[in-house]
PDB file of C-alpha atoms in Angstrom:
ATOM      1  CA  UNK O   1       0.000   0.000   0.000  1.00  0.00           C
ATOM      2  CA  UNK O   2       1.265   3.454  -0.877  1.00  0.00           C
ATOM      3  CA  UNK O   3       1.200   6.301   1.625  1.00  0.00           C
ATOM      4  CA  UNK O   4       0.219   8.535  -1.307  1.00  0.00           C
ATOM      5  CA  UNK O   5      -3.357   7.281  -1.371  1.00  0.00           C
ATOM      6  CA  UNK O   6      -4.678  10.192  -3.431  1.00  0.00           C
ATOM      7  CA  UNK O   7      -2.879   8.757  -6.475  1.00  0.00           C
ATOM      8  CA  UNK O   8      -4.050   5.153  -6.174  1.00  0.00           C
ATOM      9  CA  UNK O   9      -6.165   3.795  -8.993  1.00  0.00           C
ATOM     10  CA  UNK O  10      -7.494   0.456 -10.184  1.00  0.00           C
ATOM     11  CA  UNK O  11      -8.229  -0.637 -13.739  1.00  0.00           C
ATOM     12  CA  UNK O  12     -10.363  -3.623 -14.679  1.00  0.00           C
ATOM     13  CA  UNK O  13     -10.462  -4.688 -18.346  1.00  0.00           C
ATOM     14  CA  UNK O  14     -12.852  -7.383 -19.542  1.00  0.00           C
ATOM     15  CA  UNK O  15     -14.287  -8.679 -22.785  1.00  0.00           C
ATOM     16  CA  UNK O  16     -17.928  -9.683 -22.787  1.00  0.00           C
ATOM     17  CA  UNK O  17     -19.574 -10.821 -26.022  1.00  0.00           C
ATOM     18  CA  UNK O  18     -16.894  -9.064 -28.078  1.00  0.00           C
ATOM     19  CA  UNK O  19     -17.433  -5.816 -26.191  1.00  0.00           C
ATOM     20  CA  UNK O  20     -14.352  -4.425 -24.491  1.00  0.00           C
ATOM     21  CA  UNK O  21     -15.222  -2.998 -21.082  1.00  0.00           C
ATOM     22  CA  UNK O  22     -12.977  -0.829 -18.930  1.00  0.00           C
ATOM     23  CA  UNK O  23     -13.749   0.079 -15.335  1.00  0.00           C
ATOM     24  CA  UNK O  24     -11.627   2.691 -13.565  1.00  0.00           C
ATOM     25  CA  UNK O  25     -11.627   3.253  -9.820  1.00  0.00           C
ATOM     26  CA  UNK O  26      -9.725   6.183  -8.352  1.00  0.00           C
ATOM     27  CA  UNK O  27      -9.431   8.255  -5.189  1.00  0.00           C
ATOM     28  CA  UNK O  28      -8.822  11.747  -6.631  1.00  0.00           C
ATOM     29  CA  UNK O  29      -8.136  13.634  -9.851  1.00  0.00           C
ATOM     30  CA  UNK O  30      -4.487  12.578  -9.514  1.00  0.00           C
ATOM     31  CA  UNK O  31      -5.443   8.915  -9.511  1.00  0.00           C
ATOM     32  CA  UNK O  32      -7.797   9.420 -12.448  1.00  0.00           C
ATOM     33  CA  UNK O  33      -5.100  11.237 -14.436  1.00  0.00           C
ATOM     34  CA  UNK O  34      -2.679   8.356 -13.815  1.00  0.00           C
ATOM     35  CA  UNK O  35      -5.323   5.774 -14.752  1.00  0.00           C
ATOM     36  CA  UNK O  36      -6.039   7.521 -18.044  1.00  0.00           C
ATOM     37  CA  UNK O  37      -2.312   7.672 -18.784  1.00  0.00           C
ATOM     38  CA  UNK O  38      -2.088   3.919 -18.205  1.00  0.00           C
ATOM     39  CA  UNK O  39      -5.102   3.294 -20.428  1.00  0.00           C
ATOM     40  CA  UNK O  40      -3.457   5.310 -23.175  1.00  0.00           C
ATOM     41  CA  UNK O  41      -0.443   3.011 -22.939  1.00  0.00           C
ATOM     42  CA  UNK O  42      -2.599  -0.121 -22.853  1.00  0.00           C
ATOM     43  CA  UNK O  43      -4.595   0.893 -25.916  1.00  0.00           C
ATOM     44  CA  UNK O  44      -1.413   1.117 -27.975  1.00  0.00           C
ATOM     45  CA  UNK O  45      -1.015  -2.651 -27.706  1.00  0.00           C
ATOM     46  CA  UNK O  46      -2.232  -4.884 -30.518  1.00  0.00           C
ATOM     47  CA  UNK O  47      -4.387  -6.923 -28.160  1.00  0.00           C
ATOM     48  CA  UNK O  48      -5.608  -6.372 -24.630  1.00  0.00           C
ATOM     49  CA  UNK O  49      -6.174  -9.408 -22.424  1.00  0.00           C
ATOM     50  CA  UNK O  50      -8.669  -9.321 -19.561  1.00  0.00           C
ATOM     51  CA  UNK O  51      -6.836  -7.891 -16.574  1.00  0.00           C
ATOM     52  CA  UNK O  52      -7.231  -6.177 -13.233  1.00  0.00           C
ATOM     53  CA  UNK O  53      -4.489  -4.178 -11.576  1.00  0.00           C
ATOM     54  CA  UNK O  54      -3.936  -1.534  -8.936  1.00  0.00           C
ATOM     55  CA  UNK O  55      -1.190   1.031  -9.275  1.00  0.00           C
ATOM     56  CA  UNK O  56       0.334   3.808  -7.168  1.00  0.00           C
ATOM     57  CA  UNK O  57       3.614   5.755  -6.947  1.00  0.00           C
ATOM     58  CA  UNK O  58       6.559   5.029  -4.677  1.00  0.00           C
ATOM     59  CA  UNK O  59       7.740   8.656  -4.705  1.00  0.00           C
ATOM     60  CA  UNK O  60       5.586  11.497  -3.412  1.00  0.00           C
ATOM     61  CA  UNK O  61       7.059  14.193  -5.693  1.00  0.00           C
ATOM     62  CA  UNK O  62       7.849  13.263  -9.302  1.00  0.00           C
ATOM     63  CA  UNK O  63       8.595  15.938 -11.849  1.00  0.00           C
ATOM     64  CA  UNK O  64      11.100  18.285 -13.426  1.00  0.00           C
ATOM     65  CA  UNK O  65      12.705  21.581 -12.472  1.00  0.00           C
ATOM     66  CA  UNK O  66      13.068  24.386 -14.971  1.00  0.00           C
ATOM     67  CA  UNK O  67      16.046  25.766 -13.115  1.00  0.00           C
ATOM     68  CA  UNK O  68      18.943  26.225 -15.500  1.00  0.00           C
ATOM     69  CA  UNK O  69      20.873  29.235 -16.805  1.00  0.00           C
ATOM     70  CA  UNK O  70      19.983  30.748 -20.167  1.00  0.00           C
ATOM     71  CA  UNK O  71      16.737  31.840 -21.764  1.00  0.00           C
ATOM     72  CA  UNK O  72      13.683  30.555 -19.871  1.00  0.00           C
ATOM     73  CA  UNK O  73      11.362  28.226 -21.763  1.00  0.00           C
ATOM     74  CA  UNK O  74       8.612  29.681 -23.882  1.00  0.00           C
ATOM     75  CA  UNK O  75       4.990  29.302 -22.833  1.00  0.00           C
ATOM     76  CA  UNK O  76       4.518  26.775 -25.655  1.00  0.00           C
ATOM     77  CA  UNK O  77       7.432  24.657 -24.439  1.00  0.00           C
ATOM     78  CA  UNK O  78       6.152  24.674 -20.871  1.00  0.00           C
ATOM     79  CA  UNK O  79       2.675  23.578 -21.946  1.00  0.00           C
ATOM     80  CA  UNK O  80       4.211  20.772 -24.016  1.00  0.00           C
ATOM     81  CA  UNK O  81       6.178  19.722 -20.932  1.00  0.00           C
ATOM     82  CA  UNK O  82       2.949  19.687 -18.889  1.00  0.00           C
ATOM     83  CA  UNK O  83       1.497  17.239 -21.430  1.00  0.00           C
ATOM     84  CA  UNK O  84       4.598  15.051 -21.205  1.00  0.00           C
ATOM     85  CA  UNK O  85       4.529  15.043 -17.395  1.00  0.00           C
ATOM     86  CA  UNK O  86       0.837  14.156 -17.229  1.00  0.00           C
ATOM     87  CA  UNK O  87       1.143  11.425 -19.867  1.00  0.00           C
ATOM     88  CA  UNK O  88       3.953   9.805 -17.885  1.00  0.00           C
ATOM     89  CA  UNK O  89       2.327  10.092 -14.438  1.00  0.00           C
ATOM     90  CA  UNK O  90       4.546  12.789 -13.014  1.00  0.00           C
ATOM     91  CA  UNK O  91       2.875  15.186 -10.600  1.00  0.00           C
ATOM     92  CA  UNK O  92       5.117  18.246 -10.244  1.00  0.00           C
ATOM     93  CA  UNK O  93       6.631  21.106 -12.226  1.00  0.00           C
ATOM     94  CA  UNK O  94       9.105  23.433 -10.499  1.00  0.00           C
ATOM     95  CA  UNK O  95       9.428  26.942 -11.886  1.00  0.00           C
ATOM     96  CA  UNK O  96      12.873  28.419 -11.259  1.00  0.00           C
ATOM     97  CA  UNK O  97      14.743  29.544 -14.389  1.00  0.00           C
ATOM     98  CA  UNK O  98      17.773  31.385 -13.037  1.00  0.00           C
ATOM     99  CA  UNK O  99      17.597  34.059 -15.722  1.00  0.00           C
ATOM    100  CA  UNK O 100      14.040  35.045 -14.866  1.00  0.00           C
ATOM    101  CA  UNK O 101      14.936  38.292 -13.009  1.00  0.00           C
ATOM    102  CA  UNK O 102      11.931  37.992 -10.688  1.00  0.00           C
ATOM    103  CA  UNK O 103      13.137  34.576  -9.521  1.00  0.00           C
ATOM    104  CA  UNK O 104      16.762  35.347  -8.680  1.00  0.00           C
ATOM    105  CA  UNK O 105      18.388  38.700  -9.460  1.00  0.00           C
ATOM    106  CA  UNK O 106      15.393  40.901  -8.570  1.00  0.00           C
ATOM    107  CA  UNK O 107      13.656  38.456  -6.258  1.00  0.00           C
ATOM    108  CA  UNK O 108      12.292  41.251  -4.058  1.00  0.00           C
ATOM    109  CA  UNK O 109      10.249  42.764  -6.897  1.00  0.00           C
ATOM    110  CA  UNK O 110       6.676  41.771  -7.667  1.00  0.00           C
ATOM    111  CA  UNK O 111       5.737  40.618 -11.148  1.00  0.00           C
ATOM    112  CA  UNK O 112       4.142  43.173 -13.445  1.00  0.00           C
ATOM    113  CA  UNK O 113       0.576  42.617 -14.673  1.00  0.00           C
ATOM    114  CA  UNK O 114       1.517  40.963 -17.972  1.00  0.00           C
ATOM    115  CA  UNK O 115       3.981  38.604 -16.321  1.00  0.00           C
ATOM    116  CA  UNK O 116       1.443  37.739 -13.639  1.00  0.00           C
ATOM    117  CA  UNK O 117      -1.153  36.985 -16.286  1.00  0.00           C
ATOM    118  CA  UNK O 118       1.227  34.617 -18.061  1.00  0.00           C
ATOM    119  CA  UNK O 119       2.187  32.946 -14.795  1.00  0.00           C
ATOM    120  CA  UNK O 120      -1.478  32.517 -13.872  1.00  0.00           C
ATOM    121  CA  UNK O 121      -2.068  30.764 -17.199  1.00  0.00           C
ATOM    122  CA  UNK O 122       0.665  28.266 -16.378  1.00  0.00           C
ATOM    123  CA  UNK O 123      -0.742  27.663 -12.909  1.00  0.00           C
ATOM    124  CA  UNK O 124      -4.224  27.027 -14.328  1.00  0.00           C
ATOM    125  CA  UNK O 125      -2.914  24.720 -17.062  1.00  0.00           C
ATOM    126  CA  UNK O 126      -0.888  22.712 -14.573  1.00  0.00           C
ATOM    127  CA  UNK O 127      -3.996  22.299 -12.414  1.00  0.00           C
ATOM    128  CA  UNK O 128      -5.924  21.014 -15.424  1.00  0.00           C
ATOM    129  CA  UNK O 129      -3.230  18.362 -15.864  1.00  0.00           C
ATOM    130  CA  UNK O 130      -3.283  17.430 -12.151  1.00  0.00           C
ATOM    131  CA  UNK O 131       0.242  18.778 -11.723  1.00  0.00           C
ATOM    132  CA  UNK O 132       1.418  20.693  -8.673  1.00  0.00           C
ATOM    133  CA  UNK O 133       2.956  24.001  -9.742  1.00  0.00           C
ATOM    134  CA  UNK O 134       5.954  24.804  -7.536  1.00  0.00           C
ATOM    135  CA  UNK O 135       7.231  28.374  -7.661  1.00  0.00           C
ATOM    136  CA  UNK O 136      10.767  28.823  -6.363  1.00  0.00           C
ATOM    137  CA  UNK O 137      12.812  31.856  -5.339  1.00  0.00           C
ATOM    138  CA  UNK O 138      16.627  32.102  -5.349  1.00  0.00           C
ATOM    139  CA  UNK O 139      17.542  35.081  -3.140  1.00  0.00           C
ATOM    140  CA  UNK O 140      21.013  33.893  -2.114  1.00  0.00           C
ATOM    141  CA  UNK O 141      23.054  36.309  -4.218  1.00  0.00           C
ATOM    142  CA  UNK O 142      21.897  39.425  -2.392  1.00  0.00           C
ATOM    143  CA  UNK O 143      19.916  38.553   0.722  1.00  0.00           C
ATOM    144  CA  UNK O 144      21.115  39.607   4.162  1.00  0.00           C
ATOM    145  CA  UNK O 145      19.892  36.869   6.494  1.00  0.00           C
ATOM    146  CA  UNK O 146      19.932  39.139   9.537  1.00  0.00           C
ATOM    147  CA  UNK O 147      17.794  41.761   7.804  1.00  0.00           C
ATOM    148  CA  UNK O 148      14.194  41.851   8.967  1.00  0.00           C
ATOM    149  CA  UNK O 149      13.300  43.732   5.798  1.00  0.00           C
ATOM    150  CA  UNK O 150      14.789  41.042   3.552  1.00  0.00           C
ATOM    151  CA  UNK O 151      12.929  38.278   5.370  1.00  0.00           C
ATOM    152  CA  UNK O 152       9.728  40.289   5.138  1.00  0.00           C
ATOM    153  CA  UNK O 153      10.317  40.880   1.432  1.00  0.00           C
ATOM    154  CA  UNK O 154      10.681  37.136   0.884  1.00  0.00           C
ATOM    155  CA  UNK O 155       7.469  36.353   2.739  1.00  0.00           C
ATOM    156  CA  UNK O 156       5.584  39.087   0.897  1.00  0.00           C
ATOM    157  CA  UNK O 157       6.814  37.766  -2.451  1.00  0.00           C
ATOM    158  CA  UNK O 158       5.449  34.310  -1.645  1.00  0.00           C
ATOM    159  CA  UNK O 159       2.146  35.810  -0.503  1.00  0.00           C
ATOM    160  CA  UNK O 160       2.016  37.840  -3.717  1.00  0.00           C
ATOM    161  CA  UNK O 161       2.344  34.623  -5.733  1.00  0.00           C
ATOM    162  CA  UNK O 162      -0.135  32.776  -3.548  1.00  0.00           C
ATOM    163  CA  UNK O 163      -2.809  35.122  -4.900  1.00  0.00           C
ATOM    164  CA  UNK O 164      -2.480  33.210  -8.188  1.00  0.00           C
ATOM    165  CA  UNK O 165      -3.521  30.028  -6.429  1.00  0.00           C
ATOM    166  CA  UNK O 166       0.023  28.708  -5.969  1.00  0.00           C
ATOM    167  CA  UNK O 167       0.358  26.565  -2.837  1.00  0.00           C
ATOM    168  CA  UNK O 168       3.720  24.925  -3.491  1.00  0.00           C
ATOM    169  CA  UNK O 169       6.879  26.962  -2.972  1.00  0.00           C
ATOM    170  CA  UNK O 170      10.620  26.470  -3.021  1.00  0.00           C
ATOM    171  CA  UNK O 171      13.483  28.418  -1.458  1.00  0.00           C
ATOM    172  CA  UNK O 172      16.710  27.781  -3.390  1.00  0.00           C
ATOM    173  CA  UNK O 173      20.182  28.557  -2.050  1.00  0.00           C
ATOM    174  CA  UNK O 174      22.215  26.740  -4.693  1.00  0.00           C
ATOM    175  CA  UNK O 175      25.013  28.332  -6.719  1.00  0.00           C
ATOM    176  CA  UNK O 176      25.989  30.967  -4.152  1.00  0.00           C
ATOM    177  CA  UNK O 177      29.048  31.619  -1.953  1.00  0.00           C
ATOM    178  CA  UNK O 178      29.528  28.979   0.765  1.00  0.00           C
ATOM    179  CA  UNK O 179      30.276  31.582   3.441  1.00  0.00           C
ATOM    180  CA  UNK O 180      28.237  34.355   5.057  1.00  0.00           C
ATOM    181  CA  UNK O 181      28.959  37.576   3.162  1.00  0.00           C
ATOM    182  CA  UNK O 182      27.699  40.296   5.527  1.00  0.00           C
ATOM    183  CA  UNK O 183      29.279  41.248   8.852  1.00  0.00           C
ATOM    184  CA  UNK O 184      25.857  41.443  10.527  1.00  0.00           C
ATOM    185  CA  UNK O 185      25.144  37.868   9.403  1.00  0.00           C
ATOM    186  CA  UNK O 186      28.538  36.680  10.645  1.00  0.00           C
ATOM    187  CA  UNK O 187      27.791  38.094  14.103  1.00  0.00           C
ATOM    188  CA  UNK O 188      24.314  36.551  14.293  1.00  0.00           C
ATOM    189  CA  UNK O 189      24.830  33.099  12.750  1.00  0.00           C
ATOM    190  CA  UNK O 190      27.446  30.408  13.250  1.00  0.00           C
ATOM    191  CA  UNK O 191      27.597  29.620   9.542  1.00  0.00           C
ATOM    192  CA  UNK O 192      25.573  29.662   6.327  1.00  0.00           C
ATOM    193  CA  UNK O 193      23.568  26.484   7.032  1.00  0.00           C
ATOM    194  CA  UNK O 194      22.369  27.885  10.372  1.00  0.00           C
ATOM    195  CA  UNK O 195      21.164  31.048   8.643  1.00  0.00           C
ATOM    196  CA  UNK O 196      19.315  28.988   6.054  1.00  0.00           C
ATOM    197  CA  UNK O 197      17.707  26.775   8.693  1.00  0.00           C
ATOM    198  CA  UNK O 198      16.457  29.707  10.752  1.00  0.00           C
ATOM    199  CA  UNK O 199      14.966  31.771   7.931  1.00  0.00           C
ATOM    200  CA  UNK O 200      13.535  28.711   6.147  1.00  0.00           C
ATOM    201  CA  UNK O 201      11.656  27.666   9.257  1.00  0.00           C
ATOM    202  CA  UNK O 202      10.442  31.180   9.880  1.00  0.00           C
ATOM    203  CA  UNK O 203       9.114  31.572   6.342  1.00  0.00           C
ATOM    204  CA  UNK O 204       7.480  28.151   6.399  1.00  0.00           C
ATOM    205  CA  UNK O 205       5.758  28.799   9.728  1.00  0.00           C
ATOM    206  CA  UNK O 206       4.324  32.077   8.497  1.00  0.00           C
ATOM    207  CA  UNK O 207       3.076  30.603   5.237  1.00  0.00           C
ATOM    208  CA  UNK O 208       1.552  27.529   6.878  1.00  0.00           C
ATOM    209  CA  UNK O 209      -0.284  29.786   9.322  1.00  0.00           C
ATOM    210  CA  UNK O 210      -2.096  31.368   6.358  1.00  0.00           C
ATOM    211  CA  UNK O 211      -2.581  28.331   4.126  1.00  0.00           C
ATOM    212  CA  UNK O 212      -3.410  24.980   5.670  1.00  0.00           C
ATOM    213  CA  UNK O 213      -2.504  23.158   2.453  1.00  0.00           C
ATOM    214  CA  UNK O 214       1.048  24.091   1.554  1.00  0.00           C
ATOM    215  CA  UNK O 215       4.146  22.528   0.048  1.00  0.00           C
ATOM    216  CA  UNK O 216       7.544  24.030   0.897  1.00  0.00           C
ATOM    217  CA  UNK O 217      10.978  22.745  -0.134  1.00  0.00           C
ATOM    218  CA  UNK O 218      14.473  24.105   0.454  1.00  0.00           C
ATOM    219  CA  UNK O 219      17.617  23.510  -1.599  1.00  0.00           C
ATOM    220  CA  UNK O 220      20.779  24.120   0.474  1.00  0.00           C
ATOM    221  CA  UNK O 221      24.053  25.451  -0.892  1.00  0.00           C
ATOM    222  CA  UNK O 222      25.779  22.207  -0.005  1.00  0.00           C
ATOM    223  CA  UNK O 223      23.456  19.473  -1.253  1.00  0.00           C
ATOM    224  CA  UNK O 224      24.495  17.178   1.590  1.00  0.00           C
ATOM    225  CA  UNK O 225      26.687  17.315   4.679  1.00  0.00           C
ATOM    226  CA  UNK O 226      25.649  20.257   6.795  1.00  0.00           C
TER     227      UNK O 226
END
């Protein structure tokens, strides 16, 4: 039995009097989406024997991260990726292209109306495909961890994006200096991991107090160790 019960589904295929019958049982839209993806694969076969099977994932989060350097994907490419993810029973898309200025370089700034409209379209399309849309921020190049204003700016940016219906967020500290850069931070924190732990927990606690259903992930500078 999987602990991810919302993605469990059961398919029963039978042949009665030369009529092919398919019964699908599912627990949520995620399970239904996965069942339909399986049926699409089954129907490609030359013949379909009577069968009954139950299926579920072993990993809670299965998806891809748009998080590289260079030009961000086009809207068309992202929508094509949503189709690919849904057809192959993934359940997550992480938005974090490093050259989107609102994600990394100008992380404090809110999106303009046109950019928000485009982002909202992606969120809605991902929901249609039963994909969780994860929006990530990469503030590590310029944030001062001891600054109350910077922490507040981060929280407000997440709340700004939550207005689009986003309930899955990431805080990315990869590809930055391994040491604390500001004297105020060096006085307050033992090292970089401690700073990340403290502000990550603070942000998570504030967000979870406003939204009972929330996903929150953190990528540390050192992927393992500290």
